[in-house]
Amino acid sequence: MDDLRQKYLDAIANAGDETALEDLRVQAIGKKGEISLKMRELGKMSPEERKAAGPALNALKDEITSALAAKKEALADAALDQRLRAEWLDVTLPGRPRRAGTIHPVSQVTEEVTAIFADMGFAVAEGPQIESDWYNFDALNIPPEHPARQEHDTFFMSRAAGDDRPPHVLRTHTSPVQIRAMQAQGAPIRVIAPGRVYRCDYDQTHTPMFHQVEGLAIGEDISMANLKWVLEEFCRAFFEVDEVELRFRASHFPFTEPSAEVDLRCSWEGGQLKVGEGDDWMEILGSGMVHPKVLQAGGIDPEKFQGFAFGLGIDRLAMLKYGIPDLRAFFDSDLRWLRHYGFAALDVPTLHGGLSR
Ligand code: PHE
């Protein structure tokens, strides 16, 4: 019995893997195993012999069983250790930068503009790109025969034959969102509305689809002075300069009274734009005090409330800030252009973190 014991304990200790271990288990304590057969022989023994051999065989079987279990666990641990060693990696190595995709300048500038106005308390409002002519024109004090309708190079949706209602349009500006926001929220209100707009026009600085941001602030005592401050503050933050100078030029929009186009002092020395210095002026937006009829269309009492609105071109801002010469390339989806002018996805623009590092 001692020989048997030693034989199997040694063999178990030397087993190299689980298969060898399983073979040993079958050999020793399987149905026809050496120890099992010995146990079967107990029946042929005399009672005295059986008394001595029985417990000894049982003890041997238990010992082998636990030796097998212990070895099995040791083998599993060793396998895990080996795997951990083989799969070791140095997590302190620097990552390999892989810029598979980039943020489009239009998205980047939209985020920048939104961050700046959010800081001044403007929420973001949205409206549909397919708009009724009422929202796009009438509600903005542009009645059917108004010349401004022609100036907008409008894309009209078609109506079914026999349907005489005025056609919907692809919105020609973000101003209809003024009406929708006033109807939805009432006054006081402070929103910007970035989004796509459409006009039938195509050259180096015009594409049939482009982007605007509308601004709207209505309250009981909002004046042109507030408009001027907000726009100056915006330009300082957006162009990342300490001083800007704006020039308000009298203009005309049907939905504002008075109206002003706003120019920004700049220089173009060596083809490089510098904001806040030089002798050039660059038109950047249209603005004015919201016309009483527009307030009315939005469901707001013009006797009690007044405010300002402005509209600026996002694509144009992107071209100016990032020195992009041709607007049409914005929408060509040329990967080389996107890699060159795109922004890293994780550089979310914030006022405190920097808008465009
Ligand atoms: N909607 C005008 C445009 O597209 C811009 C504008 C908006 C002007 C708000 C004044 C007030 O040209």
CSV table of C-alpha atoms and ligand atoms in Angstrom, one decimal:
chain,number,residue,atom,x,y,z
A,1,MET,CA,0.0,0.0,0.0
A,2,ASP,CA,2.9,2.4,0.8
A,3,ASP,CA,4.4,1.7,-2.7
A,4,LEU,CA,1.0,2.4,-4.3
A,5,ARG,CA,0.8,5.6,-2.3
A,6,GLN,CA,4.2,6.8,-3.2
A,7,LYS,CA,3.8,5.9,-6.9
A,8,TYR,CA,0.7,8.0,-7.3
A,9,LEU,CA,1.8,10.9,-5.2
A,10,ASP,CA,5.0,11.2,-7.2
A,11,ALA,CA,3.2,10.8,-10.5
A,12,ILE,CA,0.6,13.5,-9.5
A,13,ALA,CA,3.4,15.8,-8.4
A,14,ASN,CA,5.1,15.4,-11.8
A,15,ALA,CA,2.0,15.7,-13.9
A,16,GLY,CA,2.5,18.4,-16.5
A,17,ASP,CA,-1.1,19.2,-17.4
A,18,GLU,CA,-4.7,18.5,-16.7
A,19,THR,CA,-4.9,15.6,-19.2
A,20,ALA,CA,-2.0,13.8,-17.5
A,21,LEU,CA,-3.8,14.4,-14.2
A,22,GLU,CA,-7.1,12.9,-15.5
A,23,ASP,CA,-5.2,9.8,-16.8
A,24,LEU,CA,-3.7,9.3,-13.3
A,25,ARG,CA,-7.2,9.7,-11.7
A,26,VAL,CA,-8.6,7.0,-14.0
A,27,GLN,CA,-5.5,4.8,-13.3
A,28,ALA,CA,-5.8,5.1,-9.5
A,29,ILE,CA,-9.4,5.6,-8.5
A,30,GLY,CA,-11.4,5.2,-11.7
A,31,LYS,CA,-13.9,2.3,-12.0
A,32,LYS,CA,-11.1,-0.1,-13.0
A,33,GLY,CA,-8.3,1.9,-11.2
A,34,GLU,CA,-5.7,0.2,-9.2
A,35,ILE,CA,-7.0,1.3,-5.9
A,36,SER,CA,-10.6,0.7,-6.8
A,37,LEU,CA,-9.7,-2.9,-7.7
A,38,LYS,CA,-7.9,-3.3,-4.4
A,39,MET,CA,-11.1,-2.1,-2.6
A,40,ARG,CA,-13.1,-4.7,-4.5
A,41,GLU,CA,-10.7,-7.4,-3.2
A,42,LEU,CA,-11.7,-6.5,0.4
A,43,GLY,CA,-14.7,-8.8,0.0
A,44,LYS,CA,-12.5,-11.8,-0.3
A,45,MET,CA,-10.5,-11.0,2.8
A,46,SER,CA,-11.0,-12.4,6.3
A,47,PRO,CA,-12.7,-10.0,8.7
A,48,GLU,CA,-9.4,-9.2,10.5
A,49,GLU,CA,-7.6,-8.5,7.3
A,50,ARG,CA,-10.5,-6.3,6.1
A,51,LYS,CA,-10.5,-4.3,9.4
A,52,ALA,CA,-6.9,-3.3,8.8
A,53,ALA,CA,-7.0,-2.9,5.0
A,54,GLY,CA,-10.4,-1.2,4.6
A,55,PRO,CA,-9.7,2.1,6.5
A,56,ALA,CA,-6.2,2.2,5.0
A,57,LEU,CA,-7.5,1.9,1.5
A,58,ASN,CA,-10.2,4.5,2.1
A,59,ALA,CA,-7.6,6.9,3.6
A,60,LEU,CA,-5.4,6.3,0.6
A,61,LYS,CA,-8.2,7.0,-1.8
A,62,ASP,CA,-9.0,10.3,0.0
A,63,GLU,CA,-5.3,11.3,0.0
A,64,ILE,CA,-5.1,10.6,-3.8
A,65,THR,CA,-8.3,12.5,-4.4
A,66,SER,CA,-7.1,15.6,-2.5
A,67,ALA,CA,-3.6,15.4,-4.1
A,68,LEU,CA,-5.3,15.4,-7.5
A,69,ALA,CA,-7.5,18.4,-6.6
A,70,ALA,CA,-4.5,20.3,-5.1
A,71,LYS,CA,-2.4,19.6,-8.2
A,72,LYS,CA,-5.3,20.7,-10.5
A,73,GLU,CA,-5.5,24.0,-8.8
A,74,ALA,CA,-1.7,24.5,-8.9
A,75,LEU,CA,-1.7,23.8,-12.6
A,76,ALA,CA,-4.5,26.3,-13.2
A,77,ASP,CA,-2.6,28.9,-11.2
A,78,ALA,CA,0.5,28.3,-13.1
A,79,ALA,CA,-1.4,28.6,-16.4
A,80,LEU,CA,-2.8,31.9,-15.3
A,81,ASP,CA,0.6,33.1,-14.2
A,82,GLN,CA,2.0,32.2,-17.5
A,83,ARG,CA,-0.8,33.9,-19.4
A,84,LEU,CA,-0.4,37.1,-17.3
A,85,ARG,CA,3.3,37.1,-18.1
A,86,ALA,CA,2.8,36.5,-21.8
A,87,GLU,CA,0.1,39.2,-22.1
A,88,TRP,CA,2.0,41.8,-20.1
A,89,LEU,CA,1.9,45.2,-21.5
A,90,ASP,CA,3.4,48.5,-20.5
A,91,VAL,CA,0.5,50.8,-19.7
A,92,THR,CA,2.9,53.7,-19.2
A,93,LEU,CA,3.8,53.8,-22.9
A,94,PRO,CA,2.4,56.9,-24.7
A,95,GLY,CA,-0.6,56.1,-26.9
A,96,ARG,CA,-0.3,56.3,-30.7
A,97,PRO,CA,-2.3,59.2,-31.9
A,98,ARG,CA,-4.8,58.1,-34.6
A,99,ARG,CA,-6.9,60.9,-36.0
A,100,ALA,CA,-9.3,58.8,-38.1
A,101,GLY,CA,-11.9,61.6,-38.1
A,102,THR,CA,-11.9,65.3,-37.5
A,103,ILE,CA,-14.5,67.9,-36.5
A,104,HIS,CA,-15.6,70.0,-39.4
A,105,PRO,CA,-14.9,73.8,-39.1
A,106,VAL,CA,-18.6,74.5,-39.3
A,107,SER,CA,-19.3,72.2,-36.3
A,108,GLN,CA,-16.3,73.7,-34.5
A,109,VAL,CA,-17.4,77.3,-35.0
A,110,THR,CA,-21.0,76.4,-34.1
A,111,GLU,CA,-19.7,75.0,-30.8
A,112,GLU,CA,-17.6,78.0,-30.2
A,113,VAL,CA,-20.4,80.4,-30.9
A,114,THR,CA,-22.8,78.4,-28.7
A,115,ALA,CA,-20.3,78.3,-25.8
A,116,ILE,CA,-19.8,82.1,-26.0
A,117,PHE,CA,-23.5,82.9,-26.0
A,118,ALA,CA,-24.3,80.3,-23.4
A,119,ASP,CA,-21.9,82.2,-21.1
A,120,MET,CA,-24.1,85.3,-21.7
A,121,GLY,CA,-27.3,83.5,-20.8
A,122,PHE,CA,-28.5,82.5,-24.3
A,123,ALA,CA,-30.2,79.1,-24.7
A,124,VAL,CA,-30.2,77.3,-28.0
A,125,ALA,CA,-33.5,77.1,-30.0
A,126,GLU,CA,-34.2,75.2,-33.1
A,127,GLY,CA,-36.7,75.2,-36.0
A,128,PRO,CA,-37.3,73.1,-39.1
A,129,GLN,CA,-35.3,73.5,-42.3
A,130,ILE,CA,-38.5,73.1,-44.4
A,131,GLU,CA,-40.5,76.1,-43.3
A,132,SER,CA,-43.9,77.5,-44.1
A,133,ASP,CA,-43.8,80.8,-46.0
A,134,TRP,CA,-45.6,82.3,-43.1
A,135,TYR,CA,-42.7,81.7,-40.7
A,136,ASN,CA,-40.0,82.4,-43.2
A,137,PHE,CA,-41.6,85.6,-44.5
A,138,ASP,CA,-45.0,86.9,-43.4
A,139,ALA,CA,-44.4,86.6,-39.6
A,140,LEU,CA,-41.1,88.5,-40.2
A,141,ASN,CA,-43.0,91.4,-41.7
A,142,ILE,CA,-42.2,90.4,-45.3
A,143,PRO,CA,-45.7,90.3,-47.0
A,144,PRO,CA,-46.2,88.4,-50.3
A,145,GLU,CA,-45.4,91.2,-52.7
A,146,HIS,CA,-42.4,92.5,-50.6
A,147,PRO,CA,-39.2,92.9,-52.7
A,148,ALA,CA,-37.2,91.1,-50.0
A,149,ARG,CA,-38.9,87.9,-51.1
A,150,GLN,CA,-37.1,88.1,-54.4
A,151,GLU,CA,-33.8,89.0,-52.8
A,152,HIS,CA,-33.7,85.8,-50.9
A,153,ASP,CA,-33.3,83.4,-53.9
A,154,THR,CA,-35.7,81.1,-52.3
A,155,PHE,CA,-36.0,77.4,-53.0
A,156,PHE,CA,-39.7,76.4,-53.1
A,157,MET,CA,-41.1,73.0,-52.3
A,158,SER,CA,-43.6,71.7,-54.8
A,159,ARG,CA,-47.3,71.2,-54.0
A,160,ALA,CA,-49.6,68.6,-55.4
A,161,ALA,CA,-51.4,69.6,-58.6
A,162,GLY,CA,-54.5,71.6,-57.7
A,163,ASP,CA,-53.2,72.5,-54.2
A,164,ASP,CA,-53.3,76.3,-54.2
A,165,ARG,CA,-51.8,76.9,-50.8
A,166,PRO,CA,-48.5,78.9,-50.8
A,167,PRO,CA,-45.6,76.4,-51.1
A,168,HIS,CA,-43.3,75.6,-48.2
A,169,VAL,CA,-39.7,76.9,-48.6
A,170,LEU,CA,-36.3,75.8,-47.6
A,171,ARG,CA,-35.8,78.4,-44.9
A,172,THR,CA,-33.7,81.3,-46.3
A,173,HIS,CA,-32.5,82.4,-42.9
A,174,THR,CA,-32.7,81.4,-39.3
A,175,SER,CA,-35.0,84.3,-38.4
A,176,PRO,CA,-38.2,82.2,-38.5
A,177,VAL,CA,-36.8,80.5,-35.3
A,178,GLN,CA,-37.3,83.9,-33.7
A,179,ILE,CA,-41.1,83.5,-34.2
A,180,ARG,CA,-41.1,79.9,-33.1
A,181,ALA,CA,-39.1,80.6,-30.0
A,182,MET,CA,-41.3,83.5,-29.0
A,183,GLN,CA,-44.4,81.4,-29.5
A,184,ALA,CA,-43.0,78.6,-27.5
A,185,GLN,CA,-41.4,80.5,-24.6
A,186,GLY,CA,-42.9,84.0,-24.5
A,187,ALA,CA,-41.0,86.9,-23.0
A,188,PRO,CA,-38.6,87.6,-21.5
A,189,ILE,CA,-36.4,85.4,-23.8
A,190,ARG,CA,-32.8,85.0,-24.7
A,191,VAL,CA,-31.9,82.5,-27.4
A,192,ILE,CA,-29.6,81.8,-30.2
A,193,ALA,CA,-30.6,79.5,-33.1
A,194,PRO,CA,-27.8,78.0,-35.1
A,195,GLY,CA,-28.6,76.0,-38.2
A,196,ARG,CA,-28.7,75.4,-41.9
A,197,VAL,CA,-30.2,77.8,-44.4
A,198,TYR,CA,-30.7,77.7,-48.2
A,199,ARG,CA,-30.5,80.1,-51.0
A,200,CYS,CA,-30.0,79.5,-54.7
A,201,ASP,CA,-26.6,81.0,-55.1
A,202,TYR,CA,-23.1,79.6,-55.9
A,203,ASP,CA,-19.7,81.2,-56.1
A,204,GLN,CA,-16.5,81.4,-54.0
A,205,THR,CA,-18.3,82.8,-51.0
A,206,HIS,CA,-21.8,81.5,-51.6
A,207,THR,CA,-23.2,77.9,-51.5
A,208,PRO,CA,-26.8,76.9,-51.8
A,209,MET,CA,-26.8,75.6,-48.3
A,210,PHE,CA,-24.9,77.5,-45.6
A,211,HIS,CA,-25.2,78.1,-41.8
A,212,GLN,CA,-26.4,81.0,-39.7
A,213,VAL,CA,-26.8,81.8,-36.0
A,214,GLU,CA,-29.8,83.9,-35.1
A,215,GLY,CA,-29.7,85.8,-31.8
A,216,LEU,CA,-32.8,87.1,-30.0
A,217,ALA,CA,-33.1,88.9,-26.7
A,218,ILE,CA,-36.5,90.3,-25.6
A,219,GLY,CA,-37.2,92.0,-22.3
A,220,GLU,CA,-38.9,95.0,-20.8
A,221,ASP,CA,-35.9,97.3,-21.2
A,222,ILE,CA,-33.5,95.9,-23.7
A,223,SER,CA,-31.9,98.5,-26.0
A,224,MET,CA,-29.5,98.9,-28.8
A,225,ALA,CA,-26.8,99.4,-26.2
A,226,ASN,CA,-27.3,95.9,-25.0
A,227,LEU,CA,-27.0,94.7,-28.6
A,228,LYS,CA,-23.7,96.5,-29.0
A,229,TRP,CA,-22.2,95.1,-25.8
A,230,VAL,CA,-23.3,91.6,-26.6
A,231,LEU,CA,-21.8,91.7,-30.1
A,232,GLU,CA,-18.6,93.3,-28.9
A,233,GLU,CA,-18.3,90.7,-26.2
A,234,PHE,CA,-18.9,88.0,-28.7
A,235,CYS,CA,-16.3,89.2,-31.1
A,236,ARG,CA,-13.7,89.6,-28.4
A,237,ALA,CA,-14.3,86.0,-27.3
A,238,PHE,CA,-14.6,84.5,-30.8
A,239,PHE,CA,-11.6,86.1,-32.4
A,240,GLU,CA,-9.6,85.7,-29.1
A,241,VAL,CA,-8.4,89.3,-28.9
A,242,ASP,CA,-8.6,91.8,-26.1
A,243,GLU,CA,-9.9,94.7,-28.1
A,244,VAL,CA,-12.4,94.8,-31.0
A,245,GLU,CA,-14.0,97.8,-32.6
A,246,LEU,CA,-17.4,97.5,-34.2
A,247,ARG,CA,-19.1,99.9,-36.6
A,248,PHE,CA,-22.9,100.0,-36.8
A,249,ARG,CA,-24.0,101.0,-40.2
A,250,ALA,CA,-27.7,102.0,-40.7
A,251,SER,CA,-29.4,99.4,-42.9
A,252,HIS,CA,-32.8,97.9,-43.6
A,253,PHE,CA,-34.4,94.6,-42.7
A,254,PRO,CA,-38.2,94.3,-42.7
A,255,PHE,CA,-38.1,92.5,-39.3
A,256,THR,CA,-36.0,95.0,-37.4
A,257,GLU,CA,-36.4,98.8,-36.8
A,258,PRO,CA,-34.0,100.4,-36.6
A,259,SER,CA,-31.7,98.0,-38.4
A,260,ALA,CA,-27.9,98.0,-38.5
A,261,GLU,CA,-25.3,96.0,-40.4
A,262,VAL,CA,-22.2,95.5,-38.2
A,263,ASP,CA,-18.6,95.8,-39.4
A,264,LEU,CA,-15.5,94.7,-37.6
A,265,ARG,CA,-12.2,96.7,-37.7
A,266,CYS,CA,-9.5,94.5,-39.1
A,267,SER,CA,-6.4,94.4,-41.3
A,268,TRP,CA,-5.5,92.1,-44.1
A,269,GLU,CA,-1.7,92.6,-44.1
A,270,GLY,CA,0.0,89.9,-46.2
A,271,GLY,CA,-3.3,88.1,-46.6
A,272,GLN,CA,-3.5,87.5,-42.9
A,273,LEU,CA,-6.6,88.7,-41.1
A,274,LYS,CA,-6.0,90.6,-37.8
A,275,VAL,CA,-9.0,91.7,-35.8
A,276,GLY,CA,-9.1,94.9,-33.8
A,277,GLU,CA,-6.5,96.8,-35.7
A,278,GLY,CA,-5.9,98.2,-39.2
A,279,ASP,CA,-8.0,100.4,-41.5
A,280,ASP,CA,-10.3,97.8,-43.1
A,281,TRP,CA,-13.9,97.1,-42.1
A,282,MET,CA,-15.5,93.7,-42.6
A,283,GLU,CA,-19.2,93.1,-42.5
A,284,ILE,CA,-20.0,90.3,-40.2
A,285,LEU,CA,-23.7,90.4,-39.4
A,286,GLY,CA,-27.2,92.0,-39.7
A,287,SER,CA,-29.0,93.2,-36.6
A,288,GLY,CA,-31.6,95.6,-35.1
A,289,MET,CA,-34.4,96.1,-32.7
A,290,VAL,CA,-37.1,93.6,-33.3
A,291,HIS,CA,-40.0,95.1,-35.3
A,292,PRO,CA,-43.3,95.4,-33.3
A,293,LYS,CA,-45.1,93.4,-35.9
A,294,VAL,CA,-42.6,90.6,-35.5
A,295,LEU,CA,-43.2,90.6,-31.7
A,296,GLN,CA,-46.9,90.4,-32.4
A,297,ALA,CA,-46.5,87.5,-34.8
A,298,GLY,CA,-44.6,85.8,-32.0
A,299,GLY,CA,-47.5,86.4,-29.5
A,300,ILE,CA,-45.6,89.1,-27.5
A,301,ASP,CA,-47.1,92.4,-26.6
A,302,PRO,CA,-44.9,95.1,-28.2
A,303,GLU,CA,-46.3,97.7,-25.8
A,304,LYS,CA,-44.7,95.9,-22.9
A,305,PHE,CA,-41.6,94.1,-24.5
A,306,GLN,CA,-38.9,95.0,-26.9
A,307,GLY,CA,-35.5,93.6,-27.8
A,308,PHE,CA,-32.8,93.0,-30.4
A,309,ALA,CA,-32.1,90.3,-33.0
A,310,PHE,CA,-29.1,89.6,-35.1
A,311,GLY,CA,-28.1,87.0,-37.7
A,312,LEU,CA,-24.5,86.0,-38.6
A,313,GLY,CA,-23.0,83.6,-41.0
A,314,ILE,CA,-21.2,80.7,-39.4
A,315,ASP,CA,-19.4,79.6,-42.5
A,316,ARG,CA,-18.1,83.1,-43.0
A,317,LEU,CA,-16.9,83.3,-39.4
A,318,ALA,CA,-15.1,80.0,-39.9
A,319,MET,CA,-13.4,81.2,-43.1
A,320,LEU,CA,-12.3,84.4,-41.4
A,321,LYS,CA,-11.0,82.8,-38.2
A,322,TYR,CA,-9.3,79.8,-39.7
A,323,GLY,CA,-8.1,81.4,-43.0
A,324,ILE,CA,-10.1,79.2,-45.3
A,325,PRO,CA,-10.3,80.9,-48.7
A,326,ASP,CA,-13.1,79.1,-50.6
A,327,LEU,CA,-16.5,78.3,-49.0
A,328,ARG,CA,-17.4,75.7,-51.6
A,329,ALA,CA,-14.6,73.3,-50.2
A,330,PHE,CA,-16.6,73.2,-47.0
A,331,PHE,CA,-19.1,70.9,-48.6
A,332,ASP,CA,-16.9,68.9,-51.0
A,333,SER,CA,-16.2,66.2,-48.4
A,334,ASP,CA,-12.6,66.0,-49.6
A,335,LEU,CA,-10.7,64.1,-46.9
A,336,ARG,CA,-7.5,65.9,-47.5
A,337,TRP,CA,-9.3,69.2,-46.9
A,338,LEU,CA,-11.1,67.8,-43.8
A,339,ARG,CA,-7.8,66.6,-42.3
A,340,HIS,CA,-6.1,69.9,-43.0
A,341,TYR,CA,-8.9,72.1,-41.6
A,342,GLY,CA,-10.6,69.7,-39.2
A,343,PHE,CA,-10.3,69.8,-35.4
A,344,ALA,CA,-9.5,67.0,-32.9
A,345,ALA,CA,-12.6,65.5,-31.6
A,346,LEU,CA,-11.7,65.9,-27.9
A,347,ASP,CA,-10.9,69.6,-28.0
A,348,VAL,CA,-14.4,70.7,-27.0
A,349,PRO,CA,-14.5,74.5,-27.1
A,350,THR,CA,-15.1,76.2,-23.8
A,351,LEU,CA,-14.4,79.8,-22.6
A,352,HIS,CA,-12.3,78.6,-19.7
A,353,GLY,CA,-10.5,75.8,-21.6
A,354,GLY,CA,-9.8,77.9,-24.8
A,355,LEU,CA,-12.0,78.0,-27.8
A,356,SER,CA,-9.7,76.8,-30.6
A,357,ARG,CA,-6.3,75.7,-29.4
B,1,PHE,N1,-32.0,87.2,-41.4
B,1,PHE,C1,-31.1,88.2,-41.9
B,1,PHE,C2,-30.4,87.6,-43.1
B,1,PHE,O1,-30.4,86.5,-43.3
B,1,PHE,C3,-30.1,88.6,-40.8
B,1,PHE,C4,-30.7,89.3,-39.6
B,1,PHE,C5,-31.2,88.6,-38.6
B,1,PHE,C6,-30.8,90.7,-39.6
B,1,PHE,C7,-31.7,89.2,-37.5
B,1,PHE,C8,-31.4,91.3,-38.6
B,1,PHE,C9,-31.9,90.6,-37.5
B,1,PHE,O2,-29.7,88.4,-43.8
